[in-house]
Coordinates of C-alpha atoms and ligand atoms in Angstrom, one line a residue:
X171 CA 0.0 0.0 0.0
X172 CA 1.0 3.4 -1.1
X173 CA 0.5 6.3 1.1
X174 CA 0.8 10.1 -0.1
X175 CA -1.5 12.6 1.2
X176 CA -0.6 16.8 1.1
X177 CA -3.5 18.9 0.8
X178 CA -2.8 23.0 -0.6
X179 CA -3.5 24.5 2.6
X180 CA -0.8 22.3 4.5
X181 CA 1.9 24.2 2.5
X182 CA 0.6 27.7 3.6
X183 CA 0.1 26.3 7.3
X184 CA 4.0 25.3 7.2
X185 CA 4.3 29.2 5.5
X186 CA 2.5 30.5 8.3
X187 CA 5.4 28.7 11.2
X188 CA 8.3 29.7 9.2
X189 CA 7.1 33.5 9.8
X190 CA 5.9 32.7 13.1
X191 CA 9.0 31.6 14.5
X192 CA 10.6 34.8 15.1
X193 CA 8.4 35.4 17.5
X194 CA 9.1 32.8 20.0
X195 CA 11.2 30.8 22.3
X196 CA 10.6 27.7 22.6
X197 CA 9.1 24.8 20.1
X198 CA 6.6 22.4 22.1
X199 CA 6.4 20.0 20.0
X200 CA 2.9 16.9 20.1
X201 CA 3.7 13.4 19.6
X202 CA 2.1 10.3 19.9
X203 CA 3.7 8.0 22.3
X204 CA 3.0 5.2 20.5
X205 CA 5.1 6.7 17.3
X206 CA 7.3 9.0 18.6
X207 CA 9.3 9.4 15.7
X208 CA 6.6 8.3 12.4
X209 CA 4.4 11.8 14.1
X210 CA 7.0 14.1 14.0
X211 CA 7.1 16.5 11.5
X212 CA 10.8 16.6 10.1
X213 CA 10.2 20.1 8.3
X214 CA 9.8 21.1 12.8
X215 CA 13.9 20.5 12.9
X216 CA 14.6 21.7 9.8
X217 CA 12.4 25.3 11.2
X218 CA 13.5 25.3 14.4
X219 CA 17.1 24.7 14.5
X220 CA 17.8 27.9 16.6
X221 CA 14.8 27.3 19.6
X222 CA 14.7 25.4 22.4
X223 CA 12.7 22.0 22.0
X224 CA 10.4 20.4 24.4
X225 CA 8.5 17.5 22.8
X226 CA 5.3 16.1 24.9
X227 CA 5.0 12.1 24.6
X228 CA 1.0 12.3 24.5
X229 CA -1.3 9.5 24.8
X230 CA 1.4 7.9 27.1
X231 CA -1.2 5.8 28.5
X232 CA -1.7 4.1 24.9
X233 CA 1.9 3.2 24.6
X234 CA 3.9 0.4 26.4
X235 CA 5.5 2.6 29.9
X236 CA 8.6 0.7 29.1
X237 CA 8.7 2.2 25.7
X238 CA 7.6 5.5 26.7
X239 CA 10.8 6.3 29.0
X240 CA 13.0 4.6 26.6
X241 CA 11.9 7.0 24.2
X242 CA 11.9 10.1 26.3
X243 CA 15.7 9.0 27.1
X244 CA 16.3 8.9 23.4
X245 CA 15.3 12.0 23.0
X246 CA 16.8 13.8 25.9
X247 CA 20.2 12.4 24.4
X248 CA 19.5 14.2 21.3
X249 CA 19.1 17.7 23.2
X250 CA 15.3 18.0 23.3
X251 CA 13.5 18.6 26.8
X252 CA 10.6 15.6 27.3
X253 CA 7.5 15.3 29.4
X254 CA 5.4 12.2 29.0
X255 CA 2.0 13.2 28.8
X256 CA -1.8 12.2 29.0
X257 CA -3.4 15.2 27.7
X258 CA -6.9 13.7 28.1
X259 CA -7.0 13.0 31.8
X260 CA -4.4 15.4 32.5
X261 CA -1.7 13.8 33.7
X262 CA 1.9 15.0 33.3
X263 CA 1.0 18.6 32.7
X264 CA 2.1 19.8 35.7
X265 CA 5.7 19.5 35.1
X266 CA 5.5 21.0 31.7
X267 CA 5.8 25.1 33.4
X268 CA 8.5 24.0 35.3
X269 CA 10.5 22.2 32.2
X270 CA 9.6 25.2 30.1
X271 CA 11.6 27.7 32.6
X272 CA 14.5 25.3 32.5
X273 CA 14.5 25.2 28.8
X274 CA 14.3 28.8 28.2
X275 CA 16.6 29.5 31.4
X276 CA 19.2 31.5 29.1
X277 CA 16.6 33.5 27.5
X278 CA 15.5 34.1 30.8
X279 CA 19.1 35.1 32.6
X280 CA 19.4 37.0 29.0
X281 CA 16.5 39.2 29.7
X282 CA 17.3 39.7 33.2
X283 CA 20.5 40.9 32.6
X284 CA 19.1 43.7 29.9
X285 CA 16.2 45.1 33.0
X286 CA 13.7 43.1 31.1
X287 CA 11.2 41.5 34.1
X288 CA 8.8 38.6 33.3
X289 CA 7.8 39.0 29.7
X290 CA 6.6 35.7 29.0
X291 CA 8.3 32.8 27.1
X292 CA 6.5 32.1 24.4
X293 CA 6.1 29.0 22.7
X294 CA 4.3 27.7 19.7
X295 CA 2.8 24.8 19.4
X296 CA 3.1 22.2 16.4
X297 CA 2.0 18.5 15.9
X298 CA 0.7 16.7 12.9
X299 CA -3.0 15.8 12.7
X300 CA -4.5 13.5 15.3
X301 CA -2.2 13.3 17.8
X302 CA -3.9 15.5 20.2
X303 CA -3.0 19.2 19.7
X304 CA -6.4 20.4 20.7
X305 CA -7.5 18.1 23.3
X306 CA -3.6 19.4 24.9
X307 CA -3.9 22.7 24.4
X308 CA -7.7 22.8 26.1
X309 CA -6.6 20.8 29.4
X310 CA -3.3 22.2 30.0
X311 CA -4.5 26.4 29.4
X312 CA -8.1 25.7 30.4
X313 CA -10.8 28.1 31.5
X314 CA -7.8 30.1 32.6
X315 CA -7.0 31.0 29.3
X316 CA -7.8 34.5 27.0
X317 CA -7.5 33.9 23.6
X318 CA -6.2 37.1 22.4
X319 CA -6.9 38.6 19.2
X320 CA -4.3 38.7 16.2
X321 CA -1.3 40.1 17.4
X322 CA 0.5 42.5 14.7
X323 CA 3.1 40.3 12.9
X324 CA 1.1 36.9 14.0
X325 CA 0.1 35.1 10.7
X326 CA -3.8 34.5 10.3
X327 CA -4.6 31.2 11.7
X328 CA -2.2 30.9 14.3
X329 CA -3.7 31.9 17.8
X330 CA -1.9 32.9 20.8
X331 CA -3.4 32.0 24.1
X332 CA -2.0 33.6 27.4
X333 CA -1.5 31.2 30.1
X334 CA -0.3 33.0 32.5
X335 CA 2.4 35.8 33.3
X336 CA 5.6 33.6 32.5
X337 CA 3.5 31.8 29.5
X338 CA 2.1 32.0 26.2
X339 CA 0.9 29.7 23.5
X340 CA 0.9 30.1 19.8
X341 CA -1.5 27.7 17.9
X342 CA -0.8 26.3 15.0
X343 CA -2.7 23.8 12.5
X344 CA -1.5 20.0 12.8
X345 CA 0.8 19.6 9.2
X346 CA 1.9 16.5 7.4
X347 CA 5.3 17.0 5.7
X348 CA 4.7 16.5 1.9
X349 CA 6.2 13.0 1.3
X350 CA 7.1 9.8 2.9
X351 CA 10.3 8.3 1.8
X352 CA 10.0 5.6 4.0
X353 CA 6.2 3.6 3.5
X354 CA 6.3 2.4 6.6
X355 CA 6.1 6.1 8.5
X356 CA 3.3 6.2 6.3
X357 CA 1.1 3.1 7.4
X358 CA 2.5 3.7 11.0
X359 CA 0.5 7.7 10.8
X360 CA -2.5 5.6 9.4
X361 CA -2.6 3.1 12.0
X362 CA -2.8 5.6 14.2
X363 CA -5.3 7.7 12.5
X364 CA -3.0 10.9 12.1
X365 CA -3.9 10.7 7.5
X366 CA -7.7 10.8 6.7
X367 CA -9.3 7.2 6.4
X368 CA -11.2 8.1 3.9
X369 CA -8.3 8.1 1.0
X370 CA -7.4 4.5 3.1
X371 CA -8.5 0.8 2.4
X372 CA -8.9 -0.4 5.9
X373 CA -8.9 -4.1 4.9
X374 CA -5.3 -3.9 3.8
X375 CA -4.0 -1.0 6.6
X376 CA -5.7 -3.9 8.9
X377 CA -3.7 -6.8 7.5
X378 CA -0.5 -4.5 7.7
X379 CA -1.2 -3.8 11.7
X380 CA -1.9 -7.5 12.2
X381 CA 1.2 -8.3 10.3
X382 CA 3.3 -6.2 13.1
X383 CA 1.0 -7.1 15.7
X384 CA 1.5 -11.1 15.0
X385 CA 5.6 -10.9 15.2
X386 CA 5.3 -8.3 18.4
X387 CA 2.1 -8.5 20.4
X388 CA 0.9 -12.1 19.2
X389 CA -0.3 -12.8 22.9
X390 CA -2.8 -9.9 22.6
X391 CA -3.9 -11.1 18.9
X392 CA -4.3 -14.3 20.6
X393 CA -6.3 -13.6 23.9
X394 CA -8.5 -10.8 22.2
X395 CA -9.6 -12.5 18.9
X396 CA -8.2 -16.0 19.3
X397 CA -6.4 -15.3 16.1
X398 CA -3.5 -18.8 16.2
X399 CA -1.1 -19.4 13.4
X400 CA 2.0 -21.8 13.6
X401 CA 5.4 -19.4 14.3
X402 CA 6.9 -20.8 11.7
X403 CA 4.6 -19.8 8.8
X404 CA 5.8 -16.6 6.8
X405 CA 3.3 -13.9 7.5
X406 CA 1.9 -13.2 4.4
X407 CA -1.4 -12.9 2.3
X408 CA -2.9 -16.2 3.5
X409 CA -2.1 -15.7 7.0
X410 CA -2.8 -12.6 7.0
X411 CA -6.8 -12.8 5.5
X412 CA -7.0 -16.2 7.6
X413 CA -6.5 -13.5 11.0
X414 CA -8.8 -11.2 9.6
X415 CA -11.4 -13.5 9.1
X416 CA -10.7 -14.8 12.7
X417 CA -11.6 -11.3 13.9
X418 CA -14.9 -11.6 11.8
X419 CA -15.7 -14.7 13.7
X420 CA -14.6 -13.9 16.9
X421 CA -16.7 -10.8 16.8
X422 CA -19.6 -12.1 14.6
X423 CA -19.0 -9.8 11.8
X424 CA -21.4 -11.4 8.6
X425 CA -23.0 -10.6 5.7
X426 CA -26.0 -11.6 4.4
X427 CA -25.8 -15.3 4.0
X428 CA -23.6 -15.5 6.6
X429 CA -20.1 -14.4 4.9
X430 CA -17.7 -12.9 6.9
X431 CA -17.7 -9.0 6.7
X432 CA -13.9 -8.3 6.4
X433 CA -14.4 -4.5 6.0
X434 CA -16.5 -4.2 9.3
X435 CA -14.0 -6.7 11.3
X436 CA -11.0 -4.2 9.7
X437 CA -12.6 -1.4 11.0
X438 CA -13.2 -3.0 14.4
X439 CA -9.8 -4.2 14.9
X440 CA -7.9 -1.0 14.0
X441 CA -10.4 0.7 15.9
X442 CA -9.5 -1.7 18.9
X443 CA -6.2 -0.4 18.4
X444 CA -6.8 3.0 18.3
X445 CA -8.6 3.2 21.6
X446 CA -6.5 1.4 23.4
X447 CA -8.9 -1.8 23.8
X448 CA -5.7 -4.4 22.8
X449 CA -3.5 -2.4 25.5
X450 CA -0.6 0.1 25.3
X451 CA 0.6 -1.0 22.0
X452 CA 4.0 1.0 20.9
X453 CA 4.5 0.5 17.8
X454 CA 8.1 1.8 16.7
X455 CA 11.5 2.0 18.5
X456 CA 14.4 3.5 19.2
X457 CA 17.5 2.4 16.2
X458 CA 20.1 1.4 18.9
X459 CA 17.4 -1.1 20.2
X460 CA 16.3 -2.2 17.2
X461 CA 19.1 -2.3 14.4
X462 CA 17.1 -0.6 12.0
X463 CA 17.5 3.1 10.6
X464 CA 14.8 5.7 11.0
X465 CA 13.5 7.7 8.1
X466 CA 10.7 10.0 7.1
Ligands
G4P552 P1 -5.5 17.1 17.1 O1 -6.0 18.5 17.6 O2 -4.1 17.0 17.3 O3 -6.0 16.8 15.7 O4 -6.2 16.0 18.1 P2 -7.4 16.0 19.1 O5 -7.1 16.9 20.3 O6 -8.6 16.3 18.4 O7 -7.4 14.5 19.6 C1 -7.6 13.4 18.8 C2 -8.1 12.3 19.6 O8 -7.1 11.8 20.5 C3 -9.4 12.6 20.4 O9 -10.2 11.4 20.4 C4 -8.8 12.8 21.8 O10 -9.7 12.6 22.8 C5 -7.7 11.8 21.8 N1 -6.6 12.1 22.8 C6 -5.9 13.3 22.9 N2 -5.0 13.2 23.8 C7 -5.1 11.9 24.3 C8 -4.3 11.2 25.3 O11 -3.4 11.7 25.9 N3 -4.7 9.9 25.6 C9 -5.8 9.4 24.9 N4 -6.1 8.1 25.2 N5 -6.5 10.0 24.0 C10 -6.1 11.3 23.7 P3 -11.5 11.3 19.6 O12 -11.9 9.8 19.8 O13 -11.3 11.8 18.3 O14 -12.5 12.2 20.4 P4 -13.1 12.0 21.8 O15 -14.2 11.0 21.6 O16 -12.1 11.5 22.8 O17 -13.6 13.4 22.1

């Protein structure tokens, strides 16, 4: 499967940051835990060479724990700041002011030093579709928050929001970065519901996340769905429709005249996945743990 997806108004979103970014100090950047590299925007480095970075592992309660500080270790030792996040019950956003002082503290010494007093850092913002931006951005500024109006210089679209005095938040739309060089960043964004399903086949997206599922999380396929296939047996088509259609059972997914419905019992299972019903499921890992290269 093939996946390409960069609508017009993506490009002028990705306009929008490059102008924004004079403006502010810091990068907070929205993953998903369970991809932490596949949701990452690579045009965000390319942008923000010069800021400091703080990325937010979000829906850390859908990934593996183990993972999670694996990851957050793999990023600190590329320079980035890391909080692992659950931005839907809240927790983990109380350490984010505190890591945001300590990654801006030279901006702050800087200002103190020139008689400037608490102007705020500000910080914008970015994460691809899906991954959470909004539901973040709502629990951690809350009712506490003014949207102000534009700002002069601040590019239509993007919104700042004042948290508080040390604090301010500039919006910006989720992007997708125009092509994937590597396919499987692509299906990884689609398991996870980060490209539109609609431009998707969900039978074959299925058999791809049953394909990683069955060589890393076979216990789960097993206890969920009762989905059994000898070890040694290479995991392609046949195997692949045989699970499928094991999830169809299991879950009494039929057509008339009693065929399996394979495109209901796709959309089941990777909606299983989505929500967390198989467990915290990370999908992707770190190169040094894995041997393999990562690429957008
Ligand atoms: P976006 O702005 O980045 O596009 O994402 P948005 O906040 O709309 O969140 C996308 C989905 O992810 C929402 O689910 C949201 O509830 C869920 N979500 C966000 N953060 C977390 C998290 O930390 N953990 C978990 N488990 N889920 C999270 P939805 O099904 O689209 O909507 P809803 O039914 O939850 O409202």
């Amino acid at each position: 499967m093939n996946i390409q997806w960069y609508p017009g108004h993506m490009t002028k979103a990705k306009r929008a940051m490059q102008e924004d970014l004079k403006l502010i100090d810091l990068i907070i950047e929205i993953v998903d835990a369970r991809i932490p590299y596949s949701s990452r925007n690579p045009d965000i480095d390319e942008l923000g060479k010069q800021k400091s970075r703080l990325i937010l592992l979000n829906k850390s309660d859908l990934a593996s724990e183990t993972w999670n500080d694996i990851w957050a270790k793999w990023f600190q030792s590329q320079g980035f700041y890391v909080v692992k996040v659950n931005s839907k019950s809240g927790a983990g956003l109380k350490q984010i002011n505190s890591v945001v002082q300590e990654a801006c503290k030279e901006k702050i010494e800087r200002d103190k030093k020139r008689g400037i007093l608490n102007r705020p850092v500000r910080a914008m913002v970015v994460g691809i579709p899906n991954v959470g931006k909004s539901t973040f951005i709502n629990s951690f500024a809350g009712k506490a928050c003014t949207k102000t109006g534009n700002k002069p210089g601040v590019t239509k679209g993007n919104q700042w929001i004042r948290l508080h005095k040390s604090l301010e938040l500039l919006d910006t739309p989720g992007i997708l970065w125009p092509r994937f060089e590597n396919q499987e960043v692509g299906k990884r964004l689609a398991f996870i519901g980060s490209i539109n399903d609609e431009i998707l086949n969900k039978e074959e997206l299925a058999m791809e996340l049953l394909r990683f599922m069955m060589k890393q999380y076979p216990e789960v396929l097993k206890e969920r769905y009762g989905i059994e296939w000898e070890q040694s047996q290479e995991l392609g088509d046949v195997v692949l429709n045989s699970a499928l259609e094991q999830i169809a059972k299991s879950r009494s997914c039929l057509l008339k005249g009693n065929e399996y419905d394979y495109k209901k019992a796709a959309n089941l299972f990777i909606d299983d996945y989505r929500s967390g019903r198989l467990g915290r499921i990370t999908l992707e890992f770190p190169p040094e743990e894995t041997g393999e290269a990562l690429k957008r």
